[in-house]
Coordinates of C-alpha atoms and ligand atoms in Angstrom, one line a residue:
X1180 CA 0.0 0.0 0.0
X1181 CA 1.3 3.5 -0.9
X1182 CA 1.6 5.4 2.4
X1183 CA 3.7 8.4 1.4
X1184 CA 0.9 10.5 -0.1
X1185 CA 0.8 14.3 -0.6
X1186 CA -1.3 15.6 2.3
X1187 CA -4.9 16.2 1.2
X1188 CA -6.3 19.7 0.6
X1189 CA -9.7 21.1 -0.5
X1190 CA -9.6 22.3 -4.1
X1191 CA -11.6 25.4 -5.0
X1192 CA -12.0 26.4 -8.7
X1193 CA -13.8 29.7 -8.8
X1194 CA -14.8 31.0 -12.3
X1195 CA -15.1 34.7 -11.3
X1196 CA -12.9 37.2 -9.5
X1197 CA -15.7 37.9 -7.0
X1198 CA -15.8 34.2 -6.1
X1199 CA -12.0 34.0 -5.8
X1200 CA -11.9 37.1 -3.6
X1201 CA -14.6 35.7 -1.4
X1202 CA -12.7 32.4 -1.0
X1203 CA -9.4 34.1 -0.5
X1204 CA -10.9 36.5 2.2
X1205 CA -12.7 33.7 4.0
X1206 CA -9.8 31.2 3.9
X1207 CA -7.0 33.8 4.7
X1208 CA -3.7 32.1 5.5
X1209 CA -5.2 28.7 4.9
X1210 CA -6.0 29.4 1.2
X1211 CA -3.1 28.8 -1.2
X1212 CA -3.6 30.7 -4.6
X1213 CA -2.5 28.8 -7.7
X1214 CA -2.0 30.2 -11.2
X1215 CA -0.1 27.6 -13.2
X1216 CA 1.1 25.7 -10.2
X1217 CA 4.7 25.6 -11.4
X1218 CA 6.1 26.9 -8.1
X1219 CA 3.3 25.8 -5.8
X1220 CA 3.1 22.1 -6.7
X1221 CA 6.9 21.7 -5.9
X1222 CA 6.3 23.0 -2.4
X1223 CA 3.3 20.7 -1.8
X1224 CA 4.7 17.6 -3.5
X1225 CA 8.0 18.0 -1.6
X1226 CA 6.0 18.2 1.6
X1227 CA 8.0 21.3 2.7
X1228 CA 4.7 23.3 2.8
X1229 CA 1.2 22.2 3.6
X1230 CA -2.1 23.9 3.0
X1231 CA -5.7 23.1 3.9
X1232 CA -7.1 24.6 0.7
X1233 CA -6.0 25.4 -2.9
X1234 CA -7.7 28.2 -4.8
X1235 CA -7.1 27.5 -8.5
X1236 CA -7.4 30.8 -10.3
X1237 CA -7.0 29.3 -13.8
X1238 CA -10.7 29.3 -14.6
X1239 CA -11.2 33.1 -14.3
X1240 CA -11.3 34.4 -17.9
X1241 CA -11.3 38.0 -16.8
X1242 CA -7.8 37.7 -15.4
X1243 CA -6.3 36.6 -18.8
X1244 CA -5.1 38.5 -21.8
X1245 CA -3.3 41.7 -22.9
X1246 CA -5.3 44.9 -23.5
X1247 CA -4.6 48.6 -24.2
X1248 CA -5.0 50.8 -21.1
X1249 CA -4.3 54.5 -20.7
X1250 CA -1.7 54.8 -23.4
X1251 CA 0.0 51.6 -22.2
X1252 CA -1.1 48.1 -21.7
X1253 CA -2.6 45.9 -19.0
X1254 CA -1.8 42.2 -18.7
X1255 CA -4.1 39.9 -16.7
X1256 CA -2.2 38.1 -14.0
X1257 CA -3.4 34.7 -15.3
X1258 CA -1.9 35.3 -18.8
X1259 CA 0.6 32.5 -19.4
X1260 CA 4.3 33.4 -20.0
X1261 CA 4.1 31.9 -23.5
X1262 CA 1.1 34.3 -24.2
X1263 CA 3.1 37.2 -22.8
X1264 CA 6.1 36.3 -24.9
X1265 CA 4.1 36.0 -28.1
X1266 CA 1.6 38.8 -27.7
X1267 CA 1.8 41.3 -30.6
X1268 CA 1.3 44.4 -28.4
X1269 CA 3.9 43.2 -25.9
X1270 CA 6.4 42.4 -28.7
X1271 CA 5.8 45.6 -30.6
X1272 CA 5.9 48.0 -27.6
X1273 CA 7.7 46.2 -24.8
X1274 CA 10.1 43.8 -26.4
X1275 CA 12.0 43.8 -23.1
X1276 CA 9.2 42.0 -21.4
X1277 CA 8.7 39.5 -24.3
X1278 CA 12.4 38.7 -24.1
X1279 CA 12.4 38.2 -20.3
X1280 CA 9.2 36.0 -20.4
X1281 CA 10.8 33.9 -23.2
X1282 CA 13.8 33.1 -21.0
X1283 CA 11.9 31.7 -18.0
X1284 CA 12.5 28.1 -17.4
X1285 CA 11.4 25.8 -20.3
X1286 CA 8.6 25.9 -22.9
X1287 CA 6.5 23.5 -20.9
X1288 CA 6.7 25.7 -17.8
X1289 CA 6.0 28.8 -19.8
X1290 CA 2.9 27.2 -21.3
X1291 CA 1.5 26.6 -17.8
X1292 CA 3.1 29.3 -15.7
X1293 CA 1.4 32.6 -15.4
X1294 CA 2.8 36.2 -15.2
X1295 CA 1.2 36.6 -11.8
X1296 CA 2.7 33.3 -10.5
X1297 CA 6.1 34.3 -11.9
X1298 CA 6.0 37.6 -10.0
X1299 CA 4.7 36.1 -6.8
X1300 CA 6.9 32.9 -6.7
X1301 CA 9.0 32.3 -3.6
X1302 CA 12.8 32.4 -3.6
X1303 CA 14.9 29.4 -4.8
X1304 CA 17.5 29.4 -2.0
X1305 CA 18.2 25.7 -1.9
X1306 CA 18.4 25.6 1.9
X1307 CA 15.0 27.2 2.3
X1308 CA 13.5 25.0 -0.5
X1309 CA 14.9 22.0 1.3
X1310 CA 12.8 22.8 4.3
X1311 CA 15.5 24.0 6.8
X1312 CA 14.5 26.3 9.7
X1313 CA 16.3 29.4 8.5
X1314 CA 15.3 33.0 9.1
X1315 CA 13.0 33.1 6.1
X1316 CA 11.3 29.9 7.4
X1317 CA 10.9 31.4 10.9
X1318 CA 14.1 30.1 12.4
X1319 CA 17.1 32.0 13.7
X1320 CA 20.0 31.4 11.3
X1321 CA 20.9 31.7 7.7
X1322 CA 22.6 28.6 6.3
X1323 CA 23.7 30.2 3.1
X1324 CA 25.6 33.1 4.7
X1325 CA 28.3 31.0 6.4
X1326 CA 31.9 30.3 5.4
X1327 CA 30.9 26.9 4.1
X1328 CA 27.4 27.9 2.9
X1329 CA 26.7 27.2 -0.8
X1330 CA 25.9 30.8 -1.8
X1331 CA 27.0 31.1 -5.4
X1332 CA 23.5 32.1 -6.5
X1333 CA 22.9 34.5 -3.6
X1334 CA 22.7 38.3 -3.1
X1335 CA 25.3 41.0 -3.5
X1336 CA 22.9 43.8 -2.7
X1337 CA 20.3 44.5 0.0
X1338 CA 20.9 41.5 2.3
X1339 CA 19.5 41.7 5.8
X1340 CA 20.1 38.4 7.6
X1341 CA 18.6 36.6 4.6
X1342 CA 20.8 36.6 1.4
X1343 CA 18.3 35.0 -1.0
X1344 CA 17.5 36.6 -4.4
X1345 CA 14.5 37.1 -6.5
X1346 CA 14.1 34.2 -8.9
X1347 CA 11.7 36.0 -11.3
X1348 CA 12.9 37.0 -14.7
X1349 CA 9.9 39.1 -15.6
X1350 CA 10.0 41.1 -12.3
X1351 CA 13.2 42.9 -13.4
X1352 CA 11.9 43.7 -16.9
X1353 CA 8.7 45.1 -15.4
X1354 CA 10.6 47.2 -12.9
X1355 CA 12.6 48.7 -15.8
X1356 CA 9.3 49.5 -17.5
X1357 CA 8.0 51.3 -14.4
X1358 CA 5.1 48.8 -14.2
X1359 CA 2.6 48.8 -11.4
X1360 CA 0.7 45.9 -9.9
X1361 CA -3.1 45.8 -9.5
X1362 CA -4.2 44.1 -6.3
X1363 CA -7.7 43.1 -5.3
X1364 CA -9.1 42.0 -2.0
X1365 CA -12.6 41.9 -0.6
X1366 CA -12.1 45.6 0.5
X1367 CA -11.4 46.8 -3.1
X1368 CA -8.6 47.6 -5.5
X1369 CA -5.2 49.1 -4.9
X1370 CA -2.4 49.8 -7.3
X1371 CA 1.3 49.7 -6.2
X1372 CA 4.5 50.5 -8.1
X1373 CA 7.0 47.7 -8.7
X1374 CA 9.4 49.0 -6.1
X1375 CA 6.6 49.0 -3.5
X1376 CA 5.3 45.6 -4.6
X1377 CA 8.6 43.6 -4.1
X1378 CA 9.9 43.7 -0.5
X1379 CA 13.4 42.8 0.8
X1380 CA 14.2 41.0 4.0
X1381 CA 14.8 44.3 5.8
X1382 CA 11.0 45.0 5.3
X1383 CA 9.7 41.4 5.8
X1384 CA 12.0 38.4 5.9
X1385 CA 9.1 35.9 5.5
X1386 CA 7.8 37.1 2.2
X1387 CA 8.9 38.7 -1.1
X1388 CA 6.0 41.0 -1.9
X1389 CA 3.4 43.1 -0.2
X1390 CA 0.5 40.7 -0.7
X1391 CA -1.5 39.9 2.5
X1392 CA -3.7 36.9 2.9
X1393 CA -6.9 37.6 1.0
X1394 CA -5.1 39.6 -1.7
X1395 CA -5.0 38.6 -5.3
X1396 CA -2.7 40.1 -7.9
X1397 CA -5.1 40.6 -10.8
X1398 CA -3.1 42.5 -13.4
X1399 CA 0.1 44.3 -14.3
X1400 CA 0.0 47.8 -15.9
X1401 CA 2.8 49.1 -18.1
X1402 CA 2.7 52.9 -18.8
X1403 CA 3.2 54.2 -22.4
X1404 CA 6.3 56.1 -21.4
X1405 CA 8.7 53.3 -22.2
X1406 CA 6.9 52.0 -25.3
X1407 CA 9.3 51.2 -28.2
X1408 CA 12.3 52.4 -26.3
X1409 CA 15.7 50.9 -26.8
X1410 CA 15.8 47.6 -24.9
X1411 CA 18.3 45.0 -23.8
X1412 CA 17.7 41.8 -21.9
X1413 CA 20.3 39.2 -21.0
X1414 CA 20.2 36.4 -18.5
X1415 CA 23.3 34.4 -17.4
X1416 CA 22.6 30.9 -16.1
X1417 CA 24.4 27.7 -15.9
X1418 CA 22.2 26.2 -18.6
X1419 CA 20.6 27.9 -21.6
X1420 CA 17.1 26.5 -20.6
X1421 CA 15.3 25.3 -17.6
X1422 CA 17.5 27.3 -15.2
X1423 CA 17.3 30.3 -12.9
X1424 CA 19.5 33.4 -13.5
X1425 CA 22.9 33.7 -11.8
X1426 CA 22.5 37.3 -12.9
X1427 CA 20.3 39.2 -15.4
X1428 CA 20.1 42.7 -16.8
X1429 CA 17.0 44.5 -18.1
X1430 CA 17.7 47.8 -19.7
X1431 CA 15.5 50.5 -21.2
X1432 CA 17.0 53.6 -22.8
X1433 CA 15.3 56.7 -24.3
X1434 CA 17.6 58.1 -26.9
X1435 CA 17.6 61.5 -28.7
X1436 CA 20.1 60.9 -31.5
X1437 CA 22.8 59.1 -29.6
X1438 CA 22.2 61.1 -26.4
X1439 CA 20.6 59.1 -23.6
X1440 CA 17.6 61.1 -22.3
X1441 CA 16.4 58.6 -19.7
X1442 CA 17.6 55.1 -18.6
X1443 CA 16.5 52.2 -16.5
X1444 CA 19.0 49.5 -15.6
X1445 CA 17.6 46.7 -13.4
X1446 CA 19.5 43.6 -12.5
X1447 CA 17.9 40.3 -11.4
X1448 CA 19.3 37.6 -9.1
X1449 CA 21.5 40.2 -7.4
X1450 CA 19.1 41.1 -4.5
X1451 CA 15.8 39.9 -3.0
X1452 CA 14.0 42.4 -5.2
X1453 CA 14.6 43.7 -8.7
X1454 CA 17.6 45.9 -8.1
X1455 CA 17.9 49.3 -9.9
X1456 CA 21.4 50.4 -10.7
X1457 CA 20.8 54.1 -10.1
X1458 CA 24.5 55.2 -10.1
X1459 CA 25.0 53.7 -13.5
X1460 CA 21.8 55.3 -14.8
X1461 CA 23.0 58.7 -13.5
X1462 CA 26.4 58.2 -15.3
X1463 CA 24.5 57.6 -18.5
X1464 CA 21.7 60.1 -18.7
X1465 CA 22.5 63.3 -20.6
X1466 CA 25.5 61.8 -22.4
X1467 CA 26.1 60.0 -25.6
X1468 CA 26.8 56.3 -25.5
X1469 CA 30.6 56.7 -25.9
X1470 CA 33.1 54.1 -24.7
X1471 CA 34.1 56.5 -21.9
X1472 CA 30.5 56.9 -20.6
X1473 CA 29.8 53.2 -20.9
X1474 CA 32.9 52.4 -19.0
X1475 CA 32.0 54.8 -16.2
X1476 CA 28.4 53.5 -16.0
X1477 CA 29.7 49.9 -15.9
X1478 CA 32.3 50.8 -13.3
X1479 CA 29.6 52.1 -11.0
X1480 CA 27.3 49.1 -11.4
X1481 CA 28.5 47.3 -8.3
X1482 CA 28.7 50.3 -6.0
X1483 CA 27.6 49.2 -2.6
X1484 CA 27.8 45.5 -3.4
X1485 CA 28.8 43.0 -0.7
X1486 CA 29.9 39.5 -1.8
X1487 CA 29.7 36.2 0.0
X1488 CA 32.2 33.3 -0.1
X1489 CA 31.3 31.9 -3.5
X1490 CA 29.6 34.7 -5.4
X1491 CA 32.4 37.2 -6.0
X1492 CA 32.1 36.4 -9.7
X1493 CA 28.9 38.4 -9.8
X1494 CA 30.8 41.7 -9.6
X1495 CA 32.7 41.5 -12.9
X1496 CA 29.7 39.7 -14.4
X1497 CA 27.4 42.6 -13.5
X1498 CA 29.8 45.2 -14.8
X1499 CA 30.1 43.3 -18.1
X1500 CA 26.3 42.9 -18.4
X1501 CA 25.8 46.6 -17.9
X1502 CA 28.5 47.4 -20.5
X1503 CA 26.8 45.0 -23.0
X1504 CA 23.3 46.3 -22.2
X1505 CA 24.2 50.0 -22.8
X1506 CA 26.0 49.2 -26.0
X1507 CA 23.5 46.7 -27.2
X1508 CA 20.2 48.3 -26.4
X1509 CA 18.3 48.6 -29.6
X1510 CA 14.8 48.5 -31.2
X1511 CA 14.4 44.9 -30.1
X1512 CA 15.3 43.5 -26.7
X1513 CA 18.5 41.5 -27.4
Ligands
FAD2635 C1 12.4 23.6 -13.1 C2 12.0 25.0 -12.9 C3 12.7 26.1 -13.5 C4 12.2 27.4 -13.4 N1 13.0 28.4 -14.0 C5 12.6 29.7 -13.9 C6 13.3 30.7 -14.5 O1 14.3 30.5 -15.2 N2 12.8 32.0 -14.3 C7 11.8 32.3 -13.6 O2 11.4 33.5 -13.5 N3 11.0 31.3 -13.0 C8 11.4 30.0 -13.1 N4 10.7 29.0 -12.5 C9 9.7 29.4 -11.5 C10 8.1 29.3 -11.8 O3 7.7 28.0 -11.9 C11 7.7 30.0 -13.0 O4 8.4 31.2 -13.0 C12 6.2 30.2 -13.2 O5 6.0 31.4 -13.9 C13 5.4 30.3 -12.0 O6 4.1 30.7 -12.4 P1 2.8 29.8 -11.9 O7 1.6 30.5 -12.4 O8 3.0 28.4 -12.4 O9 3.0 29.9 -10.4 P2 2.1 29.3 -9.2 O10 2.8 28.1 -8.7 O11 0.7 29.1 -9.6 O12 2.2 30.5 -8.1 C14 3.4 30.9 -7.6 C15 3.2 31.7 -6.3 O13 2.5 32.8 -6.6 C16 1.2 32.9 -5.9 N5 0.3 33.4 -6.9 C17 0.0 32.9 -8.2 N6 -0.8 33.6 -8.8 C18 -1.2 34.6 -8.0 C19 -2.0 35.8 -8.1 N7 -2.7 36.0 -9.2 N8 -2.2 36.6 -7.0 C20 -1.5 36.3 -5.9 N9 -0.6 35.3 -5.7 C21 -0.5 34.5 -6.8 C22 1.0 31.4 -5.5 O14 0.2 31.4 -4.3 C23 2.4 30.9 -5.3 O15 2.8 31.3 -4.0 C24 11.1 27.7 -12.6 C25 10.3 26.6 -12.1 C26 10.8 25.3 -12.2 C27 10.0 24.2 -11.6
SF4_2636 S1 19.5 33.0 2.3 FE1 17.5 33.4 3.2 S2 16.2 31.7 2.5 FE2 18.4 31.0 2.2 S3 19.0 30.0 4.1 FE3 19.5 32.1 4.4 S4 17.7 33.0 5.5 FE4 17.1 31.0 4.5

């Protein structure tokens, strides 16, 4: 007889946002939201997390698709990553996001995984995913930040006891595009900017975003300001597919001739949140993309970084990514 079964949970499959909000509000911390399940099922199948109830959002048509909104676009949180990557509006205006979505995991995971799930997924620190009692899991130590800890993937910016990084590729692209997140709960709607949405361990060490029990991320809005800008996306990982970033760069530049009028440089897998390289941006804005300016901006990319035992390689890698991003930013994203 098979005894090692995944613990049972109640499965709810609402077909309207109102139904989902009612369930999420009533179940609170006992209700686990699921989009495509590509992060959630791992937790539950590995028995590192348990839940009494799963709220499957995939039947809510109103939360899917890309539409025009206020000069920009709005993307439903339940839109799959494949749909984001291939959508004509996204490709034509925000090629940066299409490129980032297209570099997530593998085609199979992108077919099932949703934009909302990608943004709300939990960190991939292997100690934490393995179920240890570290700070992020409610304990009183960090297993990665020790002399022997395996911390090659971990943070160089913004650590505070926990040194885990954001695993989401699309989060960094959306931060570079000044996107905002639309959140619904039983008490109504609120819209928060990307920097407000993602939280570091200094704000809350137990979670990676501002969502409270009962909240549902319903859409992402991208303003028209960065439409058709010069973009660059590059993700460095150990494997070309089916792998998380060791570091990534999302760049958006507004050019007038060769002069940079505005810039966003956001790196992924460097901090617990999408990390904006403001010193490099400042070095760039108002100047032409000359070798000298690019070298200055790249040289400042790692200002304020602190490395761990095994992730010093991220410093020169980040500087090289910034150099390539500024030089390479063009009409398409890569
Ligand atoms: C082998 C493997 C490789 C991967 N590689 C990458 C990678 O390279 N890059 C990358 O970015 N990701 C990667 N992922 C992570 C992840 O599976 C995918 O990014 C996917 O997009 C998650 O989306 P989902 O809809 O399946 O998430 P789900 O598992 O459904 O949800 C993820 C989390 O978000 C919450 N959530 C989902 N939807 C909402 C919502 N609308 N409102 C509020 N909360 C919500 C869930 O409660 C859960 O906590 C990988 C996963 C695996 C298994
Ligand atoms: S880095 Fe964060 S998630 Fe990983 S072991 Fe340390 S406290 Fe836990």
